[in-house]
Short mmCIF file of C-alpha atoms and ligand atoms in Angstrom, two decimals:
data_model
loop_
_atom_site.label_atom_id
_atom_site.label_comp_id
_atom_site.label_asym_id
_atom_site.label_seq_id
_atom_site.Cartn_x
_atom_site.Cartn_y
_atom_site.Cartn_z
CA MET A 1 118.73 100.66 57.10
CA ARG A 2 119.45 103.45 55.59
CA LEU A 3 122.72 105.53 55.73
CA ILE A 4 122.92 109.34 55.79
CA VAL A 5 125.75 111.49 56.02
CA GLN A 6 124.73 115.02 57.28
CA LYS A 7 127.43 117.63 57.40
CA TYR A 8 126.66 121.71 59.32
CA GLY A 9 128.92 124.13 58.80
CA GLY A 10 130.12 126.69 61.37
CA THR A 11 127.41 129.26 61.18
CA SER A 12 125.60 126.03 62.22
CA VAL A 13 127.56 125.06 65.32
CA GLY A 14 127.54 128.92 65.83
CA SER A 15 126.37 128.40 69.77
CA ALA A 16 124.94 126.55 71.70
CA GLU A 17 122.20 126.43 71.45
CA ARG A 18 122.23 125.44 67.61
CA ILE A 19 124.24 123.08 68.34
CA ARG A 20 121.54 121.99 70.01
CA ASN A 21 119.38 122.62 67.67
CA VAL A 22 121.82 119.85 65.95
CA ALA A 23 122.26 117.33 67.75
CA ALA A 24 118.01 117.61 67.79
CA ARG A 25 118.33 117.10 63.95
CA LEU A 26 120.96 113.99 64.20
CA ILE A 27 118.78 112.50 66.58
CA GLU A 28 115.49 112.86 64.39
CA THR A 29 117.65 111.55 61.70
CA GLN A 30 118.12 108.42 63.57
CA ARG A 31 114.99 107.88 64.52
CA SER A 32 113.28 107.99 61.32
CA GLY A 33 115.13 105.04 60.74
CA ALA A 34 118.16 105.95 58.88
CA GLU A 35 122.19 105.32 60.50
CA VAL A 36 123.62 108.79 60.43
CA VAL A 37 127.01 110.18 60.39
CA ALA A 38 127.66 113.41 60.88
CA VAL A 39 130.81 115.48 59.88
CA ILE A 40 131.37 119.10 61.69
CA SER A 41 132.83 121.90 61.38
CA ALA A 42 134.60 124.36 63.18
CA MET A 43 132.05 127.10 65.63
CA SER A 44 132.10 130.01 63.15
CA GLY A 45 134.36 132.25 62.89
CA VAL A 46 136.79 130.17 65.18
CA THR A 47 139.34 129.10 62.50
CA ASP A 48 139.96 132.59 61.76
CA GLN A 49 140.58 133.11 65.14
CA LEU A 50 143.40 131.20 65.20
CA LEU A 51 144.66 131.71 61.93
CA LYS A 52 144.72 135.18 63.18
CA LEU A 53 146.41 134.20 66.75
CA ALA A 54 148.71 132.11 64.32
CA GLY A 55 149.82 135.30 62.56
CA GLU A 56 150.25 137.00 65.55
CA VAL A 57 152.99 134.85 67.34
CA SER A 58 154.67 133.50 63.95
CA PRO A 59 154.29 136.38 61.53
CA GLN A 60 155.76 134.26 58.32
CA PRO A 61 153.95 131.34 58.85
CA SER A 62 156.32 129.23 56.44
CA GLY A 63 158.38 126.54 58.39
CA SER A 64 155.69 125.68 60.51
CA GLU A 65 152.99 124.47 58.99
CA ARG A 66 152.74 121.63 60.49
CA GLU A 67 152.12 123.36 63.51
CA MET A 68 148.87 125.23 61.49
CA ASP A 69 147.58 121.79 61.57
CA ALA A 70 147.75 121.12 64.85
CA LEU A 71 146.70 124.57 65.45
CA LEU A 72 142.98 124.69 63.52
CA ALA A 73 142.07 121.03 63.77
CA THR A 74 141.55 122.02 66.89
CA GLY A 75 138.44 123.80 65.47
CA GLU A 76 136.86 120.98 64.92
CA GLN A 77 137.59 118.77 67.56
CA THR A 78 135.96 121.59 70.31
CA SER A 79 132.54 122.01 68.00
CA ILE A 80 132.49 117.41 67.99
CA ALA A 81 133.04 116.88 71.15
CA LEU A 82 129.64 119.23 72.31
CA VAL A 83 127.67 118.34 70.00
CA ALA A 84 128.31 114.28 70.34
CA MET A 85 127.61 116.02 74.12
CA ALA A 86 124.81 118.04 73.09
CA VAL A 87 123.43 114.37 71.43
CA ASN A 88 124.25 112.53 74.64
CA ALA A 89 122.57 114.74 77.00
CA LEU A 90 119.28 114.76 74.70
CA GLY A 91 119.06 111.31 75.34
CA GLY A 92 121.00 110.01 71.49
CA LYS A 93 123.90 108.26 71.44
CA ALA A 94 126.74 109.91 69.58
CA ILE A 95 130.49 109.52 69.80
CA SER A 96 132.97 111.76 68.04
CA LEU A 97 136.00 111.42 65.88
CA THR A 98 138.60 112.85 64.67
CA GLY A 99 140.01 112.83 61.19
CA ALA A 100 142.31 110.48 62.27
CA GLN A 101 140.22 108.13 64.08
CA ALA A 102 137.41 107.99 61.35
CA GLY A 103 140.60 106.53 58.88
CA ILE A 104 141.13 109.97 57.13
CA VAL A 105 144.70 109.57 55.03
CA THR A 106 146.06 112.37 53.03
CA ASP A 107 149.24 113.20 51.48
CA ARG A 108 151.47 115.26 53.79
CA ALA A 109 151.23 118.67 52.38
CA HIS A 110 150.48 120.09 55.60
CA THR A 111 147.29 123.08 55.07
CA ARG A 112 146.14 121.65 51.85
CA ALA A 113 146.16 118.24 52.14
CA LYS A 114 144.51 115.39 49.41
CA ILE A 115 142.73 112.30 50.67
CA SER A 116 144.79 109.72 49.79
CA ASN A 117 142.93 106.41 51.25
CA ILE A 118 139.46 106.80 54.17
CA ASN A 119 139.20 103.61 55.67
CA PRO A 120 135.58 103.55 57.08
CA LYS A 121 135.86 100.71 59.61
CA LEU A 122 135.56 102.30 63.11
CA ILE A 123 132.57 104.40 61.55
CA GLU A 124 130.84 101.20 60.32
CA GLU A 125 131.68 99.32 63.53
CA LEU A 126 130.24 102.03 65.03
CA VAL A 127 126.19 102.89 63.34
CA SER A 128 126.11 99.55 63.36
CA GLU A 129 126.24 99.36 67.73
CA GLY A 130 123.39 102.77 67.32
CA PHE A 131 125.83 105.76 68.09
CA ILE A 132 125.03 108.92 65.54
CA VAL A 133 129.10 108.88 64.86
CA VAL A 134 130.17 112.89 64.85
CA VAL A 135 133.66 113.57 62.40
CA ALA A 136 135.93 116.50 62.25
CA GLY A 137 135.20 117.48 59.17
CA PHE A 138 138.45 119.27 57.89
CA GLN A 139 140.69 117.31 58.82
CA GLY A 140 143.34 114.09 58.39
CA ARG A 141 146.30 112.18 58.82
CA THR A 142 149.19 111.11 56.90
CA VAL A 143 150.44 107.70 57.07
CA ASP A 144 152.92 108.79 59.47
CA GLY A 145 150.15 109.80 61.53
CA GLU A 146 150.97 113.54 61.56
CA THR A 147 147.70 116.33 61.72
CA THR A 148 146.81 117.88 58.60
CA THR A 149 143.95 119.93 56.87
CA LEU A 150 142.49 120.38 53.92
CA GLY A 151 142.24 123.45 53.01
CA ARG A 152 139.09 126.26 53.73
CA GLY A 153 136.02 125.65 53.56
CA GLY A 154 137.57 121.13 54.26
CA SER A 155 134.84 119.94 56.07
CA ASP A 156 132.54 120.32 52.47
CA LEU A 157 135.17 117.58 50.84
CA THR A 158 135.22 115.74 54.28
CA ALA A 159 131.37 114.95 53.72
CA ILE A 160 131.45 114.37 50.50
CA ALA A 161 134.28 111.94 50.61
CA LEU A 162 133.15 110.50 53.57
CA ALA A 163 129.43 109.95 51.88
CA GLY A 164 131.34 108.01 48.58
CA ALA A 165 133.72 105.48 50.94
CA LEU A 166 130.39 104.69 53.20
CA GLY A 167 128.19 103.98 49.90
CA ALA A 168 126.11 106.83 51.52
CA ASP A 169 122.53 106.91 50.62
CA ALA A 170 122.22 110.66 50.86
CA CYS A 171 124.59 112.86 51.78
CA GLN A 172 123.35 116.85 53.17
CA ILE A 173 125.07 119.63 53.56
CA PHE A 174 123.61 121.95 56.41
CA THR A 175 124.59 125.52 55.53
CA ASP A 176 123.39 129.06 56.42
CA VAL A 177 121.32 129.47 53.24
CA ASP A 178 118.03 127.10 51.26
CA GLY A 179 120.52 125.78 48.72
CA VAL A 180 121.46 126.94 45.51
CA PHE A 181 118.78 130.35 43.89
CA SER A 182 118.65 131.22 40.03
CA CYS A 183 121.12 134.39 41.62
CA ASP A 184 121.61 136.27 44.06
CA PRO A 185 118.34 136.99 46.41
CA ARG A 186 119.37 140.07 47.52
CA VAL A 187 119.78 141.29 44.06
CA VAL A 188 116.70 139.97 42.61
CA PRO A 189 114.46 139.79 44.55
CA ASP A 190 112.38 136.95 43.02
CA ALA A 191 115.04 135.05 42.29
CA THR A 192 114.67 131.16 42.19
CA GLN A 193 115.74 128.12 44.51
CA MET A 194 116.67 125.00 42.14
CA GLN A 195 116.02 121.73 43.20
CA GLU A 196 118.96 120.26 40.74
CA ILE A 197 121.76 120.34 39.68
CA ALA A 198 124.26 119.07 37.91
CA TYR A 199 128.34 119.53 39.12
CA ASP A 200 129.55 121.41 36.61
CA GLU A 201 127.04 124.20 36.98
CA LEU A 202 127.62 124.06 40.20
CA LEU A 203 131.59 124.50 39.57
CA GLU A 204 131.04 127.18 37.22
CA MET A 205 128.81 129.55 39.66
CA ALA A 206 131.29 128.79 42.23
CA GLY A 207 133.72 129.32 39.73
CA ALA A 208 131.73 133.01 39.13
CA GLY A 209 131.53 133.57 42.65
CA ALA A 210 127.87 132.26 43.70
CA LYS A 211 129.80 130.01 47.27
CA VAL A 212 127.27 127.65 48.30
CA MET A 213 130.63 124.68 48.41
CA GLN A 214 134.14 123.67 48.94
CA SER A 215 134.72 123.78 44.83
CA ARG A 216 137.36 121.17 45.68
CA ALA A 217 134.38 119.11 47.26
CA VAL A 218 132.47 119.75 44.09
CA GLU A 219 135.33 118.14 41.98
CA PHE A 220 135.35 115.31 44.13
CA ALA A 221 131.69 114.90 44.59
CA LYS A 222 131.57 114.54 40.34
CA LYS A 223 135.08 112.67 39.63
CA PHE A 224 133.29 109.76 42.29
CA GLY A 225 129.74 110.40 41.75
CA VAL A 226 128.62 111.45 44.99
CA PRO A 227 125.11 113.21 44.37
CA PHE A 228 124.55 115.92 47.06
CA GLU A 229 122.14 117.82 48.62
CA VAL A 230 122.58 121.54 49.89
CA ARG A 231 120.36 122.75 52.10
CA SER A 232 119.26 125.37 55.42
CA SER A 233 119.86 123.55 58.47
CA PHE A 234 117.21 126.45 60.10
CA GLY A 235 114.59 125.50 58.31
CA ARG A 236 112.88 122.43 57.14
CA LYS A 237 112.62 123.54 53.00
CA ALA A 238 114.37 120.68 50.75
CA GLY A 239 117.33 121.87 49.60
CA THR A 240 119.16 121.85 46.13
CA VAL A 241 120.39 118.84 44.72
CA ALA A 242 123.99 118.49 42.82
CA LYS A 243 124.52 115.10 41.16
CA GLU A 244 125.09 113.66 37.43
CA GLU A 245 122.94 115.82 34.80
CA THR A 246 120.51 114.04 33.43
CA ALA A 247 118.98 114.91 29.97
CA SER A 248 115.55 117.08 31.13
CA MET A 249 118.50 119.00 32.80
CA GLU A 250 119.54 120.22 29.57
CA ASP A 251 115.04 121.74 28.95
CA VAL A 252 117.00 124.41 30.48
CA VAL A 253 118.07 127.01 29.18
CA ILE A 254 120.47 128.73 31.63
CA ARG A 255 120.14 127.78 35.22
CA GLY A 256 121.57 130.85 37.48
CA ILE A 257 123.41 134.43 36.63
CA THR A 258 125.61 135.17 38.94
CA ILE A 259 127.78 138.50 39.93
CA GLU A 260 131.61 138.37 40.91
CA ARG A 261 132.07 142.34 42.10
CA LYS A 262 135.86 144.34 43.02
CA GLN A 263 136.93 143.28 39.71
CA ALA A 264 139.62 144.91 38.11
CA LYS A 265 139.88 145.66 34.18
CA ILE A 266 144.54 145.84 33.33
CA THR A 267 145.36 146.45 29.48
CA MET A 268 148.00 145.85 27.62
CA ALA A 269 147.87 147.41 24.87
CA GLY A 270 150.60 147.74 21.77
CA VAL A 271 152.19 144.14 22.91
CA PRO A 272 154.42 142.94 19.90
CA ASP A 273 152.32 140.20 19.16
CA ALA A 274 155.31 137.48 19.27
CA PRO A 275 156.09 133.70 20.97
CA GLY A 276 156.46 134.70 24.84
CA THR A 277 154.81 138.07 25.39
CA ALA A 278 151.69 136.12 27.09
CA SER A 279 153.76 133.76 29.68
CA ARG A 280 155.78 136.58 30.04
CA ILE A 281 153.21 138.66 31.60
CA PHE A 282 151.36 136.14 34.01
CA SER A 283 154.57 134.58 35.52
CA ALA A 284 155.16 137.46 36.32
CA VAL A 285 151.52 137.80 37.70
CA SER A 286 151.46 134.15 39.28
CA ALA A 287 154.56 135.24 41.15
CA ALA A 288 153.19 137.97 43.14
CA ASN A 289 150.33 135.55 43.88
CA VAL A 290 147.52 137.88 42.28
CA LEU A 291 144.45 135.08 40.89
CA VAL A 292 144.55 136.28 37.60
CA ASP A 293 140.67 135.39 37.00
CA MET A 294 139.28 136.14 32.73
CA ILE A 295 142.48 136.57 30.17
CA VAL A 296 141.04 137.97 26.30
CA GLN A 297 143.64 138.83 23.84
CA ASN A 298 143.65 140.61 20.67
CA ALA A 299 143.25 138.74 16.60
CA SER A 300 146.32 141.52 15.99
CA ASP A 301 145.93 142.41 12.57
CA GLN A 302 149.00 144.36 12.99
CA LYS A 303 151.85 143.51 14.21
CA THR A 304 150.96 143.96 18.08
CA THR A 305 148.05 142.84 19.97
CA ASP A 306 146.39 143.51 23.23
CA ILE A 307 145.84 141.55 26.67
CA SER A 308 143.22 142.51 28.52
CA PHE A 309 142.35 139.88 31.61
CA THR A 310 140.94 140.80 34.84
CA ILE A 311 141.86 140.69 38.80
CA HIS A 312 140.63 140.58 42.25
CA GLU A 313 140.19 144.62 42.57
CA GLY A 314 142.97 144.84 46.09
CA ASP A 315 144.98 143.35 44.36
CA LEU A 316 145.43 146.64 41.61
CA PRO A 317 148.22 148.59 42.88
CA GLN A 318 150.23 145.44 43.41
CA THR A 319 150.10 144.24 40.18
CA GLU A 320 150.84 147.87 38.02
CA GLU A 321 153.66 148.27 39.84
CA LEU A 322 154.50 145.12 38.85
CA LEU A 323 153.87 145.48 35.42
CA ARG A 324 155.70 148.68 34.90
CA PRO A 325 159.02 146.76 34.19
CA VAL A 326 157.34 144.06 32.27
CA ALA A 327 155.57 146.04 29.34
CA GLU A 328 158.90 147.51 28.89
CA GLU A 329 161.14 144.74 27.97
CA ILE A 330 158.51 143.41 25.55
CA GLY A 331 158.31 146.50 24.09
CA ALA A 332 154.83 147.47 24.84
CA GLU A 333 152.78 150.64 24.74
CA ARG A 334 151.38 151.68 28.12
CA ILE A 335 148.77 149.61 30.44
CA ALA A 336 145.39 151.06 31.20
CA THR A 337 143.92 150.30 34.51
CA GLN A 338 139.73 150.09 35.59
CA SER A 339 138.70 149.81 38.95
CA GLY A 340 135.10 149.27 39.96
CA VAL A 341 134.30 146.86 37.44
CA ALA A 342 132.10 143.37 37.68
CA LYS A 343 131.27 140.17 36.48
CA LEU A 344 128.21 138.85 35.19
CA SER A 345 128.48 135.08 34.36
CA VAL A 346 125.55 133.39 33.47
CA VAL A 347 125.45 129.62 33.43
CA GLY A 348 123.83 125.84 32.60
CA ILE A 349 124.57 123.21 30.51
CA GLY A 350 121.14 124.02 28.42
CA MET A 351 123.65 125.80 26.19
CA ARG A 352 124.63 123.40 24.09
CA SER A 353 122.14 122.13 23.05
CA HIS A 354 119.85 125.98 22.56
CA ALA A 355 121.49 128.31 20.18
CA GLY A 356 121.51 132.29 20.72
CA VAL A 357 122.11 132.50 24.45
CA ALA A 358 124.71 135.26 23.47
CA THR A 359 122.59 136.57 21.33
CA ARG A 360 119.95 136.90 23.78
CA LEU A 361 122.55 137.74 27.18
CA PHE A 362 123.76 140.38 24.60
CA ASP A 363 120.19 142.22 23.27
CA CYS A 364 119.22 142.32 26.58
CA LEU A 365 122.36 144.41 28.25
CA GLY A 366 122.21 146.84 24.80
CA GLU A 367 119.12 147.19 25.63
CA GLY A 368 119.41 148.32 29.59
CA GLY A 369 122.06 150.66 28.00
CA VAL A 370 124.44 148.24 30.54
CA ASN A 371 128.29 148.36 28.33
CA ILE A 372 130.30 145.19 27.80
CA GLN A 373 134.15 145.34 28.59
CA LEU A 374 135.17 142.28 28.22
CA ILE A 375 133.40 138.90 27.02
CA SER A 376 134.25 135.03 27.97
CA THR A 377 132.91 131.91 27.54
CA SER A 378 133.10 128.63 27.57
CA GLU A 379 131.18 125.22 26.60
CA ILE A 380 128.65 125.80 29.75
CA LYS A 381 128.65 129.70 30.97
CA ILE A 382 129.51 133.21 29.20
CA ALA A 383 130.46 135.75 31.97
CA VAL A 384 130.94 139.54 30.05
CA VAL A 385 132.66 142.65 32.41
CA ILE A 386 130.62 145.34 32.73
CA GLU A 387 130.70 148.54 35.31
CA GLU A 388 130.42 147.61 38.63
CA ARG A 389 127.58 150.06 39.26
CA ASP A 390 125.53 148.47 36.30
CA ALA A 391 125.78 144.49 37.90
CA ASP A 392 122.37 144.84 40.08
CA ARG A 393 120.66 146.09 37.41
CA ALA A 394 122.39 144.17 34.84
CA ALA A 395 121.67 140.74 36.41
CA GLN A 396 117.80 141.95 37.42
CA LEU A 397 117.01 142.95 33.51
CA THR A 398 119.36 139.06 32.69
CA HIS A 399 117.15 137.33 35.22
CA ALA A 400 114.26 138.10 33.40
CA ALA A 401 115.21 137.89 29.71
CA PHE A 402 115.53 134.30 30.44
CA GLY A 403 113.02 133.15 32.26
CA LEU A 404 114.21 132.53 35.43
CA ALA A 405 112.13 134.74 38.02
CA LYS A 406 109.18 133.17 39.85
CA PRO A 407 106.24 131.97 38.01
CA ALA A 408 103.26 134.46 39.28
CA LEU A 409 100.92 132.92 41.33
N1 LIG B 501 136.79 125.71 59.51
C1 LIG B 501 137.62 125.27 58.18
C2 LIG B 501 137.37 125.87 58.00
O1 LIG B 501 136.55 127.52 57.93
C3 LIG B 501 136.73 124.40 57.17
C4 LIG B 501 135.44 124.37 57.04
O2 LIG B 501 134.56 125.27 57.74
O3 LIG B 501 135.16 123.73 56.60
O4 LIG B 501 138.02 126.81 56.83
MG1 MG B 502 133.26 126.34 55.86
#
């Protein structure tokens, strides 16, 4: 019999009514002739609420990571029990399992544990007895039996890892969007839903601000070759299938466009062109736990160079402050900052085999009067930093220039 893993995110189980809807879908899937394993997130808002409470009783949670995991795991434990009860109430046969009961073994890194091993024997027995097995996402246990969690969004990882361990015939990630789109439909109304996307494209799009899946889950799927479908739990439409790239996927020049807003740009100008300066700058930034995105250094024709990078806008005041003494120490001339910038990325494995993608992007932005402030590229992505107020228009122009719009009927 076919075995299907279905993951339902927090919004999909956000209320009693939605839980009943999920239960009905699980029963329907089983009746279509499949064995069903469900992976469930905490009801929407619950994990955030638990984190907030934890912060109120213990402003500095370090030292309490074990307790944090014990706390956060309750969110998923609530929702699995409710889903299983709803299935039973509708005349189905379900049983809930915690991560530990489901055989998910992790390392000891509390709050960001890695799955080290899955023993799916109990799940296999239960599905063969006709149960819909409802597994708590986001959690596992160490070899010593301690509860662990897998990092925010970790239910995606649970689903992919279980699908891999069970050799599932399908893994469906049910969420509150229809699938992955060529661009945010709120910005580009004629954006199209993709039928398929390569793992690497999805990873680049996630890194560029299109959050549909936890990145670690996608990396895991890529590593172990677990194809999955992202689709909506509210409608019936097919979603987007993420999988190993195929030759035909390269025919598309670019697959999608993403925008990341609320970015800031920092330029350290007149930096002495000497070993160790970049290291000094970025070790200071990362010591403050500020995430750096794009980094661009100029080729120096004199004895100095300029280094620019982007961070989240909210981190700007702190970063500026911590860099002043560093600039002085390394003998940089000045620091310039700008907030209110955005990053626009075009992503597609087709770039590898199509020449002139960058030129087409630059032409399109140039004709639209959009100034490019920084450029960075990878094998399958070109990203530019632009004024935030130009972002929507730039996305619309680029989307049209690369022919990503819905074909007119
Ligand atoms: N409940 C966890 C979170 O909010 C895990 C998940 O939803 O995937 O991050
Ligand atoms: Mg989630």
